[in-house]
Coordinates of C-alpha atoms and ligand atoms in Angstrom, one line a residue:
Chain A
X167 CA 9.9 10.7 1.2
X168 CA 9.9 13.7 3.2
X169 CA 5.8 13.2 3.1
X170 CA 6.0 9.2 4.2
X171 CA 8.4 10.5 7.2
X172 CA 6.3 13.1 8.4
X173 CA 3.1 10.6 7.7
X174 CA 4.9 8.1 9.8
X175 CA 5.9 9.6 12.4
X176 CA 2.4 11.6 13.3
X177 CA 0.8 7.8 12.9
X178 CA 3.1 6.8 15.7
X179 CA 2.2 9.8 18.0
X180 CA -1.7 9.9 17.3
X181 CA -1.8 5.8 18.1
X182 CA -2.0 4.6 21.7
X183 CA 0.4 1.8 21.2
X184 CA 3.0 4.7 21.7
X185 CA 1.3 6.5 24.2
X186 CA 1.3 3.0 26.6
X187 CA 4.9 2.7 25.4
X188 CA 5.5 5.8 26.7
X189 CA 3.7 5.9 29.9
X190 CA 5.5 2.3 30.8
X191 CA 8.9 3.9 30.1
X192 CA 8.0 6.9 32.9
X193 CA 7.1 4.3 35.2
X194 CA 10.2 2.6 34.8
X195 CA 12.1 5.6 35.8
X196 CA 9.7 6.7 38.1
X197 CA 10.1 3.4 40.1
X198 CA 13.5 3.5 39.7
X199 CA 13.5 6.8 41.2
X200 CA 12.0 5.5 44.0
X201 CA 14.6 2.7 44.1
X202 CA 17.4 5.5 44.1
X203 CA 16.0 7.2 46.8
X204 CA 16.3 4.3 48.9
X205 CA 19.6 3.2 48.2
X206 CA 20.4 6.7 49.6
X207 CA 18.4 6.3 52.6
X208 CA 20.1 3.4 53.4
X209 CA 23.8 3.9 52.6
X210 CA 24.2 7.3 53.4
X211 CA 25.3 10.2 50.8
X212 CA 28.8 9.3 49.4
X213 CA 31.3 7.3 47.5
X214 CA 29.8 3.7 48.7
X215 CA 26.2 4.9 47.6
X216 CA 27.4 6.7 44.5
X217 CA 28.9 3.1 43.5
X218 CA 25.8 0.6 44.1
X219 CA 24.1 3.9 41.9
X220 CA 26.3 3.0 39.2
X221 CA 25.8 -0.2 39.1
X222 CA 21.9 -0.4 39.8
X223 CA 21.9 2.3 37.3
X224 CA 24.1 -0.4 34.7
X225 CA 20.8 -2.5 35.5
X226 CA 18.0 0.1 35.2
X227 CA 19.6 0.7 31.8
X228 CA 19.6 -3.3 30.8
X229 CA 15.6 -3.1 30.9
X230 CA 15.5 0.7 29.6
X231 CA 17.1 -0.8 26.4
X232 CA 14.9 -4.2 26.3
X233 CA 11.6 -1.9 26.7
X234 CA 13.2 0.1 23.4
X235 CA 13.8 -3.1 21.6
X236 CA 10.6 -4.0 22.2
X237 CA 8.9 -0.3 21.4
X238 CA 11.4 -0.7 18.1
X239 CA 10.8 -3.8 16.9
X240 CA 6.5 -3.6 17.3
X241 CA 6.3 0.4 16.0
X242 CA 8.8 -0.6 13.1
X243 CA 7.0 -3.6 11.7
X244 CA 3.4 -1.5 12.3
X245 CA 4.2 1.2 10.7
X246 CA 3.9 -1.2 7.4
X247 CA 2.7 -4.6 7.7
X248 CA -0.8 -3.1 8.2
X249 CA -0.5 -0.7 5.5
X250 CA 0.4 -3.1 3.4
X251 CA -1.7 -5.6 4.3
X252 CA -5.3 -3.0 4.7
X253 CA -4.8 -1.6 1.2
X254 CA -3.5 2.1 2.5
X255 CA -0.2 1.3 0.7
X256 CA -2.1 0.5 -2.9
X257 CA -3.3 4.5 -2.8
X258 CA 0.3 5.5 -1.6
X259 CA 2.2 3.4 -4.1
X260 CA 0.0 4.4 -7.1
X261 CA 1.1 7.9 -6.2
X262 CA 4.7 8.9 -7.9
X263 CA 6.6 7.7 -4.8
X264 CA 9.1 5.0 -5.6
X265 CA 9.2 2.3 -3.5
X266 CA 12.8 3.5 -2.0
X267 CA 11.3 6.2 -1.2
X268 CA 8.6 4.9 0.9
X269 CA 10.7 2.9 2.3
X270 CA 13.4 5.6 3.3
X271 CA 10.7 7.9 4.5
X272 CA 9.2 5.2 6.7
X273 CA 13.0 4.4 8.4
X274 CA 13.6 8.3 9.2
X275 CA 10.4 8.3 10.1
X276 CA 10.8 5.6 12.3
X277 CA 14.5 6.7 13.3
X278 CA 13.6 10.2 14.3
X279 CA 11.2 8.8 16.5
X280 CA 13.3 6.0 18.5
X281 CA 16.1 8.6 18.5
X282 CA 13.6 11.1 20.5
X283 CA 11.8 8.4 22.9
X284 CA 15.6 7.7 24.0
X285 CA 16.9 10.8 24.0
X286 CA 13.9 11.7 26.3
X287 CA 12.9 9.1 28.2
X288 CA 17.2 8.3 28.5
X289 CA 17.5 11.7 29.7
X290 CA 14.8 12.0 32.8
X291 CA 16.4 8.6 33.9
X292 CA 20.0 10.1 33.9
X293 CA 18.4 13.0 35.3
X294 CA 16.1 11.4 38.1
X295 CA 19.7 9.5 39.3
X296 CA 21.3 12.9 39.2
X297 CA 18.6 14.8 41.2
X298 CA 18.6 11.8 44.1
X299 CA 22.0 10.1 44.3
X300 CA 24.2 13.1 42.5
X301 CA 25.7 10.3 40.3
X302 CA 26.5 11.0 36.5
X303 CA 27.5 8.1 34.6
X304 CA 31.1 9.2 32.9
X305 CA 29.6 9.0 29.1
X306 CA 25.6 9.8 29.4
X307 CA 25.3 11.0 25.4
X308 CA 27.3 8.5 24.3
X309 CA 25.7 5.6 25.9
X310 CA 22.4 7.0 25.0
X311 CA 23.8 7.1 21.6
X312 CA 24.7 3.6 21.6
X313 CA 21.3 2.3 22.8
X314 CA 19.6 4.0 20.5
X315 CA 21.6 3.2 17.8
X316 CA 21.2 -0.6 19.3
X317 CA 17.0 0.1 18.7
X318 CA 17.6 1.3 15.5
X319 CA 19.2 -1.8 13.6
X320 CA 16.2 -3.8 15.6
X321 CA 13.9 -1.4 13.7
X322 CA 15.3 -1.8 10.5
X323 CA 15.2 -6.0 10.8
X324 CA 11.9 -5.2 11.6
X325 CA 11.2 -3.4 8.8
X326 CA 12.8 -5.6 6.5
X327 CA 10.4 -8.2 7.9
X328 CA 7.4 -6.3 7.9
X329 CA 7.7 -5.8 4.2
X330 CA 6.5 -9.9 4.0
X331 CA 5.4 -10.7 7.0
X332 CA 2.6 -9.5 9.6
X333 CA 2.9 -7.0 12.3
X334 CA 3.2 -9.6 15.1
X335 CA 5.6 -11.9 13.5
X336 CA 7.7 -9.3 12.1
X337 CA 7.8 -7.5 16.0
X338 CA 8.2 -11.6 17.1
X339 CA 11.2 -12.7 15.3
X340 CA 12.9 -9.1 16.2
X341 CA 12.8 -9.5 19.5
X342 CA 13.8 -13.0 19.5
X343 CA 17.1 -12.3 17.8
X344 CA 17.5 -9.5 20.6
X345 CA 16.9 -11.7 23.0
X346 CA 18.7 -14.5 21.5
X347 CA 22.0 -12.2 20.8
X348 CA 21.7 -11.2 24.8
X349 CA 21.9 -14.6 25.6
X350 CA 24.6 -15.3 23.3
X351 CA 26.6 -12.5 25.3
X352 CA 25.5 -14.1 28.3
X353 CA 27.4 -17.5 27.1
X354 CA 30.5 -16.0 25.7
X355 CA 31.0 -14.8 29.2
X356 CA 30.7 -18.8 31.2
X357 CA 32.3 -19.7 27.8
X358 CA 35.4 -17.1 29.1
X359 CA 35.1 -18.3 33.4
X360 CA 35.1 -21.9 31.8
X361 CA 37.8 -21.6 29.8
X362 CA 35.3 -22.9 27.0
X363 CA 36.3 -21.8 23.5
X364 CA 33.4 -23.6 21.9
X365 CA 31.1 -21.4 23.8
X366 CA 33.5 -18.1 23.2
X367 CA 33.2 -19.1 19.7
X368 CA 29.1 -19.2 20.0
X369 CA 28.6 -16.2 21.5
X370 CA 30.9 -14.1 19.5
X371 CA 29.1 -15.9 15.9
X372 CA 25.9 -15.0 17.5
X373 CA 27.3 -11.6 18.8
X374 CA 27.7 -11.0 15.1
X375 CA 25.0 -12.5 13.2
X376 CA 23.1 -10.0 15.7
X377 CA 25.0 -6.9 16.7
X378 CA 22.6 -5.4 19.1
X379 CA 24.3 -7.0 21.9
X380 CA 27.6 -5.4 21.4
X381 CA 26.2 -2.2 21.0
X382 CA 24.4 -2.9 24.9
X383 CA 28.0 -4.0 25.6
X384 CA 29.4 -0.4 24.4
X385 CA 26.5 1.6 25.9
X386 CA 27.5 0.1 29.1
X387 CA 31.4 0.2 29.1
X388 CA 30.4 4.3 29.0
X389 CA 28.3 3.8 32.0
X390 CA 30.7 2.2 34.1
X391 CA 32.3 4.9 36.3
X392 CA 36.3 4.7 36.3
X393 CA 36.5 3.3 40.0
X394 CA 35.0 0.1 38.6
X395 CA 36.7 0.0 35.2
X396 CA 40.4 0.9 37.6
X397 CA 39.3 -1.6 40.0
X398 CA 38.5 -4.5 37.2
X399 CA 41.3 -4.0 35.1
X400 CA 44.3 -3.9 38.0
X401 CA 42.3 -7.8 38.5
X402 CA 43.4 -8.3 34.8
X403 CA 39.7 -9.3 34.1
X404 CA 38.3 -8.1 30.7
X405 CA 35.0 -10.2 30.9
X406 CA 31.9 -9.4 29.0
X407 CA 29.4 -9.9 31.2
X408 CA 25.9 -8.6 30.9
X409 CA 26.1 -6.2 34.1
X410 CA 29.9 -5.8 34.2
X411 CA 32.1 -4.2 31.1
X412 CA 35.5 -3.4 30.8
X413 CA 36.8 -2.7 27.9
X414 CA 35.6 -0.1 24.9
X415 CA 33.3 -2.0 21.8
X416 CA 36.6 -2.2 18.8
X417 CA 36.1 0.4 15.5
X418 CA 35.7 -2.9 14.0
X419 CA 32.8 -3.7 15.4
X420 CA 31.0 -0.2 15.4
X421 CA 31.9 -0.9 11.5
X422 CA 29.9 -3.9 11.3
X423 CA 27.0 -3.1 12.8
X424 CA 26.9 0.3 10.2
X425 CA 27.7 -2.4 7.4
X426 CA 24.5 -4.9 9.1
X427 CA 22.4 -2.1 9.7
X428 CA 22.7 -1.0 5.8
X429 CA 22.4 -4.8 5.0
X430 CA 19.2 -4.9 6.4
X431 CA 17.8 -1.0 4.9
X432 CA 18.5 -2.8 1.4
X433 CA 16.8 -5.7 2.0
X434 CA 14.1 -4.1 3.0
X435 CA 14.2 -1.4 -0.2
X436 CA 15.1 -4.9 -2.4
X437 CA 12.0 -6.5 -0.9
X438 CA 9.7 -3.3 -1.1
X439 CA 10.3 -3.7 -4.8
X440 CA 9.9 -6.5 -5.4
X441 CA 6.9 -6.9 -3.4
X442 CA 3.3 -6.7 -5.2
X443 CA 0.2 -5.5 -3.9
Chain B
X189 CA -13.8 -2.5 -34.5
X190 CA -11.2 -2.2 -32.4
X191 CA -7.8 -0.7 -34.3
X192 CA -5.1 -3.2 -34.2
X193 CA -2.1 -0.7 -35.1
X194 CA 1.2 -1.9 -34.2
X195 CA 2.8 -1.3 -30.9
X196 CA 5.3 1.2 -32.1
X197 CA 2.7 3.1 -34.1
X198 CA 2.9 6.3 -31.9
X199 CA -0.5 8.7 -31.6
X200 CA -0.4 9.2 -27.8
X201 CA -3.8 7.3 -26.3
X202 CA -4.2 7.5 -22.7
X203 CA -3.2 3.6 -22.5
X204 CA -2.3 1.1 -24.7
X205 CA -1.4 -2.8 -24.2
X206 CA 0.4 -5.1 -26.2
X207 CA -0.5 -8.6 -24.9
X208 CA 0.0 -8.1 -21.4
X209 CA -0.5 -11.2 -19.1
X210 CA 0.1 -12.0 -15.2
X211 CA 0.1 -14.8 -13.8
X212 CA -0.2 -16.0 -10.2
X213 CA 1.4 -19.1 -9.5
X214 CA -0.5 -21.3 -12.4
X215 CA -3.4 -19.2 -12.4
X216 CA -4.0 -17.2 -15.6
X217 CA -5.6 -13.6 -13.5
X218 CA -4.8 -11.9 -17.2
X219 CA -4.0 -13.3 -20.5
X220 CA -3.1 -11.3 -23.5
X221 CA -5.1 -7.7 -23.0
X222 CA -3.7 -5.7 -26.0
X223 CA -6.1 -2.9 -25.9
X224 CA -5.7 1.0 -26.6
X225 CA -7.6 3.3 -24.8
X226 CA -7.3 6.8 -26.6
X227 CA -7.1 10.2 -24.4
X228 CA -10.5 12.0 -23.5
X229 CA -13.0 8.5 -23.7
X230 CA -14.5 6.7 -20.7
X231 CA -13.8 3.1 -21.0
X232 CA -15.7 0.6 -19.0
X233 CA -13.8 -2.3 -18.4
X234 CA -16.4 -4.8 -17.8
X235 CA -16.4 -8.4 -16.4
X236 CA -17.6 -11.0 -13.9
X237 CA -15.8 -11.4 -10.2
X238 CA -12.5 -12.8 -11.0
X239 CA -12.2 -12.1 -14.9
X240 CA -9.0 -10.2 -14.4
X241 CA -10.2 -6.4 -13.9
X242 CA -8.4 -6.0 -11.3
X243 CA -5.1 -7.3 -12.1
X244 CA -5.2 -5.0 -15.0
X245 CA -5.8 -2.2 -13.6
X246 CA -2.7 -3.0 -11.0
X247 CA -0.8 -3.9 -13.7
X248 CA -1.2 -0.5 -15.7
X249 CA -0.3 1.5 -12.3
X250 CA 2.8 -0.5 -11.8
X251 CA 1.7 -2.1 -8.3
X252 CA 2.2 -5.6 -10.2
X253 CA 4.6 -6.8 -12.8
X254 CA 3.2 -8.4 -15.8
X255 CA 4.4 -11.7 -16.6
X256 CA 4.4 -11.1 -20.1
X257 CA 3.4 -8.4 -22.5
X258 CA 3.9 -4.3 -22.2
X259 CA 1.8 -1.3 -22.2
X260 CA 2.8 2.5 -22.6
X261 CA 0.1 4.6 -20.0
X262 CA 0.1 8.3 -20.7
X263 CA 3.0 7.6 -22.8
X264 CA 4.8 6.3 -20.1
X265 CA 6.0 1.9 -19.9
X266 CA 3.9 0.7 -17.2
X267 CA 4.8 1.5 -13.4
X268 CA 6.7 4.7 -14.1
X269 CA 6.7 7.1 -11.7
X270 CA 6.3 10.2 -13.9
X271 CA 3.0 9.0 -15.7
X272 CA 1.9 8.6 -11.8
X273 CA 1.9 12.4 -11.4
X274 CA -0.8 12.4 -13.9
X275 CA -2.9 9.3 -12.4
X276 CA -6.3 9.6 -10.0
X277 CA -6.7 6.0 -8.4
X278 CA -9.6 4.7 -6.4
X279 CA -8.5 0.6 -5.5
X280 CA -11.0 -1.8 -5.5
X281 CA -10.5 -2.4 -1.9
X282 CA -10.1 1.0 -0.5
X283 CA -8.7 1.9 3.1
X284 CA -7.1 5.2 4.1
X285 CA -5.4 5.8 7.4
X286 CA -8.1 5.5 10.2
X287 CA -6.1 8.0 12.5
X288 CA -6.6 11.0 10.1
X289 CA -9.5 13.5 9.6
X290 CA -10.9 13.2 5.8
X291 CA -8.6 16.6 5.2
X292 CA -5.5 15.1 6.5
X293 CA -5.8 12.4 3.9
X294 CA -6.0 14.5 0.9
X295 CA -3.5 17.0 1.9
X296 CA -1.0 14.2 2.5
X297 CA -2.0 12.6 -1.1
X298 CA -1.6 16.6 -2.1
X299 CA 2.1 16.3 -0.6
X300 CA 3.1 12.8 -2.2
X301 CA 2.4 15.0 -5.6
X302 CA 4.0 17.5 -4.8
X303 CA 1.6 20.4 -5.0
X304 CA 2.1 23.6 -2.0
X305 CA 1.0 23.7 1.2
X306 CA -1.9 26.1 0.2
X307 CA -2.5 24.2 -3.1
X308 CA -3.1 21.0 -1.0
X309 CA -5.4 22.9 1.3
X310 CA -7.2 24.4 -1.5
X311 CA -7.5 20.6 -3.6
X312 CA -8.5 18.9 -0.6
X313 CA -11.4 21.1 0.1
X314 CA -12.3 21.0 -3.1
X315 CA -12.3 17.6 -3.6
X316 CA -14.3 16.9 -0.5
X317 CA -16.9 19.3 -1.8
X318 CA -17.1 17.4 -5.2
X319 CA -18.0 14.0 -3.5
X320 CA -20.3 15.7 -0.7
X321 CA -17.8 14.7 2.6
X322 CA -17.5 19.5 3.2
X323 CA -19.3 19.2 6.4
X324 CA -17.1 16.4 7.5
X325 CA -13.2 17.3 6.5
X326 CA -12.3 17.1 10.0
X327 CA -14.0 14.1 11.3
X328 CA -11.0 10.9 11.7
X329 CA -11.5 8.3 8.3
X330 CA -11.7 5.9 11.4
X331 CA -15.4 7.1 12.4
X332 CA -16.6 7.3 8.4
X333 CA -18.8 4.2 6.9
X334 CA -18.1 2.1 4.4
X335 CA -19.9 4.2 1.5
X336 CA -18.0 7.6 2.9
X337 CA -14.8 5.9 2.8
X338 CA -15.7 5.2 -1.0
X339 CA -16.5 9.1 -1.3
X340 CA -13.4 10.0 0.5
X341 CA -11.5 7.5 -2.5
X342 CA -13.0 9.1 -4.9
X343 CA -11.6 12.6 -3.5
X344 CA -8.7 11.0 -3.3
X345 CA -8.6 9.8 -7.1
X346 CA -9.9 13.4 -7.7
X347 CA -6.5 15.5 -6.2
X348 CA -4.3 17.3 -8.7
X349 CA -5.8 17.7 -11.5
X350 CA -5.2 14.2 -13.2
X351 CA -5.1 13.2 -16.5
X352 CA -6.4 9.9 -16.2
X353 CA -8.8 8.9 -13.1
X354 CA -8.6 5.0 -12.6
X355 CA -11.9 3.9 -10.2
X356 CA -11.9 -0.1 -9.5
X357 CA -15.5 -0.7 -8.5
X358 CA -16.5 2.9 -7.4
X359 CA -19.5 2.4 -6.3
X360 CA -19.5 -1.3 -4.9
X361 CA -20.6 0.6 -1.3
X362 CA -22.5 3.2 -2.7
X363 CA -26.2 4.1 -2.3
X364 CA -28.1 5.3 -5.4
X365 CA -27.5 8.8 -4.4
X366 CA -23.4 7.9 -4.3
X367 CA -24.0 6.0 -7.7
X368 CA -26.2 9.3 -9.3
X369 CA -22.8 11.4 -8.0
X370 CA -20.6 9.0 -9.3
X371 CA -21.7 9.4 -12.8
X372 CA -21.9 13.2 -12.4
X373 CA -18.6 13.1 -12.1
X374 CA -17.1 11.4 -13.9
X375 CA -19.2 13.3 -16.9
X376 CA -17.8 16.3 -15.2
X377 CA -14.5 14.9 -15.2
X378 CA -14.9 14.1 -19.2
X379 CA -15.6 18.0 -19.9
X380 CA -12.4 18.6 -18.3
X381 CA -10.6 16.1 -21.0
X382 CA -9.8 13.2 -18.9
X383 CA -9.1 10.0 -19.4
X384 CA -11.6 7.4 -17.5
X385 CA -11.0 3.8 -16.6
X386 CA -13.6 2.7 -14.9
X387 CA -13.8 -1.5 -13.9
X388 CA -17.3 -2.9 -13.2
X389 CA -19.2 -5.5 -13.0
X390 CA -22.5 -3.4 -13.1
X391 CA -23.7 -3.2 -16.5
X392 CA -26.1 -0.3 -15.5
X393 CA -23.1 1.5 -14.0
X394 CA -21.1 1.0 -17.3
X395 CA -23.9 1.5 -19.8
X396 CA -24.9 4.7 -18.5
X397 CA -21.3 6.6 -19.0
X398 CA -19.0 4.9 -21.0
X399 CA -17.8 5.9 -24.7
X400 CA -16.6 2.6 -25.1
X401 CA -16.2 -0.7 -23.6
X402 CA -14.5 -3.9 -23.0
X403 CA -15.4 -7.5 -22.0
X404 CA -13.5 -9.4 -20.0
X405 CA -14.1 -13.1 -18.8
X406 CA -11.8 -15.7 -17.4
X407 CA -8.6 -13.1 -18.0
X408 CA -9.9 -12.8 -22.0
X409 CA -11.2 -9.7 -23.4
X410 CA -14.1 -11.4 -25.0
X411 CA -15.5 -7.9 -26.4
X412 CA -14.5 -4.9 -27.2
X413 CA -16.1 -1.5 -29.5
X414 CA -18.3 1.3 -28.7
X415 CA -21.8 0.8 -27.0
X416 CA -23.2 1.4 -30.7
X417 CA -21.1 -1.4 -32.0
X418 CA -21.7 -4.1 -28.7
X419 CA -25.8 -3.5 -29.2
X420 CA -25.7 -3.6 -32.8
X421 CA -29.3 -4.7 -33.7
X422 CA -29.9 -8.5 -33.8
X423 CA -33.0 -8.7 -35.3
X424 CA -36.3 -6.7 -37.1
X425 CA -39.8 -7.3 -36.3
X426 CA -42.2 -6.6 -39.4
X427 CA -45.7 -6.5 -39.7
X428 CA -46.8 -7.8 -42.3
X429 CA -49.3 -9.1 -45.0
X430 CA -49.4 -11.0 -48.2
X431 CA -45.7 -12.5 -48.1
X432 CA -45.5 -15.4 -50.7
X433 CA -43.2 -18.3 -49.5
X434 CA -40.8 -17.6 -52.2
X435 CA -40.4 -14.1 -51.2
X436 CA -40.1 -15.7 -46.8
X437 CA -37.1 -17.5 -48.2
X438 CA -35.8 -15.1 -50.1
X439 CA -35.6 -13.1 -47.0
X440 CA -32.4 -15.5 -45.7
X441 CA -30.2 -13.1 -47.5
X442 CA -30.5 -10.5 -44.3
X443 CA -30.9 -13.4 -41.6
X444 CA -32.8 -16.0 -40.1
X445 CA -36.5 -15.0 -40.9
X446 CA -39.7 -16.6 -38.8
X447 CA -43.4 -15.8 -40.1
X448 CA -45.8 -16.6 -37.6
X449 CA -49.5 -14.7 -38.7
X450 CA -48.1 -11.1 -39.9
X451 CA -45.7 -11.2 -37.6
X452 CA -42.3 -11.4 -39.0
X453 CA -38.8 -11.7 -37.6
X454 CA -36.0 -11.3 -39.2
X455 CA -32.9 -12.4 -37.0
X456 CA -29.5 -11.1 -37.0
X457 CA -30.1 -8.4 -39.7
X458 CA -28.2 -5.7 -39.3
X459 CA -29.6 -1.5 -39.4
X460 CA -28.2 -0.4 -42.6
X461 CA -30.2 -4.0 -44.4
X462 CA -33.2 -3.1 -42.9
X463 CA -34.9 -0.3 -45.4
X464 CA -33.2 -3.2 -47.9
X465 CA -35.1 -5.8 -46.1
X466 CA -38.3 -3.3 -46.6
X467 CA -37.5 -2.8 -50.3
X468 CA -37.2 -6.2 -50.7
X469 CA -40.7 -6.9 -49.1
X470 CA -42.6 -3.9 -51.1
X471 CA -41.3 -5.8 -54.6
X472 CA -43.1 -9.0 -53.5
X473 CA -46.1 -7.2 -53.5
X474 CA -46.2 -7.7 -49.6
X475 CA -47.5 -4.7 -47.5
X476 CA -45.8 -3.8 -44.5
X477 CA -47.8 -2.4 -41.2
X478 CA -44.6 -1.5 -38.8
X479 CA -41.1 -1.9 -38.7
X480 CA -39.2 -2.5 -35.1
X481 CA -35.6 -2.7 -35.1
X482 CA -34.3 -5.0 -31.4
X483 CA -31.6 -4.3 -30.0
X484 CA -29.5 -6.5 -27.5
X485 CA -29.7 -5.0 -24.0
X486 CA -25.8 -4.7 -22.7
X487 CA -27.2 -7.5 -19.8
X488 CA -27.6 -9.8 -23.2
X489 CA -24.8 -9.2 -24.7
X490 CA -23.1 -9.6 -21.8
X491 CA -24.8 -12.9 -21.1
X492 CA -24.2 -14.0 -24.3
X493 CA -20.6 -13.2 -24.4
X494 CA -20.2 -15.1 -21.4
X495 CA -22.1 -17.7 -22.7
X496 CA -20.1 -20.7 -23.1
X497 CA -19.8 -21.3 -19.3
Ligands
ADP224 N1 -2.4 -11.7 -5.4 C1 -3.2 -12.5 -6.0 N2 -3.2 -14.0 -5.8 C2 -3.1 -15.3 -6.8 N3 -4.6 -14.5 -7.5 C3 -4.8 -13.8 -7.6 C4 -4.3 -13.0 -6.9 N4 -4.9 -11.5 -7.5 C5 -6.1 -11.7 -8.0 N5 -6.1 -13.1 -8.6 C6 -6.8 -14.0 -8.7 O1 -7.0 -13.5 -10.3 C7 -8.1 -13.8 -10.5 C8 -8.4 -12.3 -11.4 O2 -8.7 -11.2 -10.3 P1 -9.2 -9.6 -10.3 O3 -8.3 -9.1 -11.6 O4 -9.1 -9.5 -8.8 O5 -10.4 -10.4 -10.5 P2 -11.8 -8.9 -10.9 O6 -10.9 -7.8 -10.2 O7 -12.2 -9.0 -11.8 O8 -12.9 -9.5 -10.4 C9 -9.3 -14.5 -9.7 O9 -9.0 -15.7 -10.2 C10 -8.2 -13.8 -8.5 O10 -8.5 -15.3 -8.0
MG225 MG1 -12.0 -6.7 -9.5

């Protein structure tokens, strides 16, 4: 299991895809640094700039979560499907290695990669904002944790799909579900505004089917400065929309997310054990 | 004759299967494979393309599940993890991580065999030198030719002093030198006491190294036995003078006699019967000048066995 985890990690670090994604994220970080610099230049340093910066940061982190989701979906699929298709897995699985350990090894390697990736690039973004604007979100570590969890959820889904489907197919299905969950979040918000119970319900159900957007909202709550929360709550609003979240995620939701992840991990193991090479 | 012991008889062979079968949908890839391979034997599994050789190997290694039947490999049920600790395997469609170096591929397999870090390194180095890749140890597998990758696959199969080595068409991508090397490796493994299970559609390959062979055809075993048995004499050619018609018809008890001038051919006679045949000829007053046993080549037997097509 450890051998497979290390092998997976090494493969991901050696492949050009990973390097390309890392470069793309660095580009996002430096562009956002520039944008924050422009913000400070036009508003001058002070409370107003920080308020705008906080909302701009939420937007940047939304983009960041999208890139992380994309990376998680593709890298995860690329760590399993090509190996099964090409025949590399034939010689690995003829070793004293159970399918269970094979999948767990893959999962651990990928989770380590995604966590490292998310902490380094997310941390770089927070540091950039702090350096340029002097602003730090209230719970940067918790926000990154939620974003990492979101990516790991998607990675697990993609891992399951790639035990049976080709890389691209697995990755695209995961991404479609990720966007579906995000759109469901928007639909829920619109439903709230229009007082349409049906829309709200569609939003809620879709959010549970793929809990990635719920984790995004958890991350977003950790990023909102208290002034925004106080203002929003004083207006009597709790609305969830993709850009402003005023209430923390419930413990029940976190529990559901953990169950969801375990379910897809178990499905991956089951699928792998049944798979013939 | 292949021994047909009941499945529960225990004498610890390397492989024993009982009515092992595999269907893919409606296609029977392997039907009713019952065989025993004693430890230390070089066993050839022969058959034309699509006969079911690779399927059989995948069932033995637990890479695929049988639809019927059962088997023991190194004393463990099919697919048991503990047996795989002692098996080396070169797949027919071999591919190794192209982003690793040859040395790293072997060390990774060493890690999967739970070898110590030091043992991984030394085993990898020695396996690479056995297959003639010592000077390419630090090169990425992605830059290897097909033949070099097959050599690497052989090295992978040799890691960890396996008790059994399963080679599926091990020379498919190799040049004549490579084929010779593979034979040497097999001989070396045999000396060490390992069991070798060699899948091949090439008779010449099997003929040169195998103690025993099974010929597989369309998922079924068409013949099994030692090469000696499979290549049993199929006739005798005799130069004879003064053979009477009566004596000639008497030879029918040995086989099918045919006389052309002084050339007598007895089709289907077994080796052990030859002295008796000669004695009968002499007793009849005929004069025998030469006796030659005709042996079928494996090629002929092979084509004969597959003749039903
Ligand atoms: N995964 C599979 N799905 C469907 N049919 C298969 C599969 N693997 C093998 N077969 C079929 O089983 C038969 C035996 O194949 P195989 O064992 O590869 O033969 P050999 O190794 O002797 O050339 C062939 O007809 C092949 O098409
Ligand atoms: Mg084959």
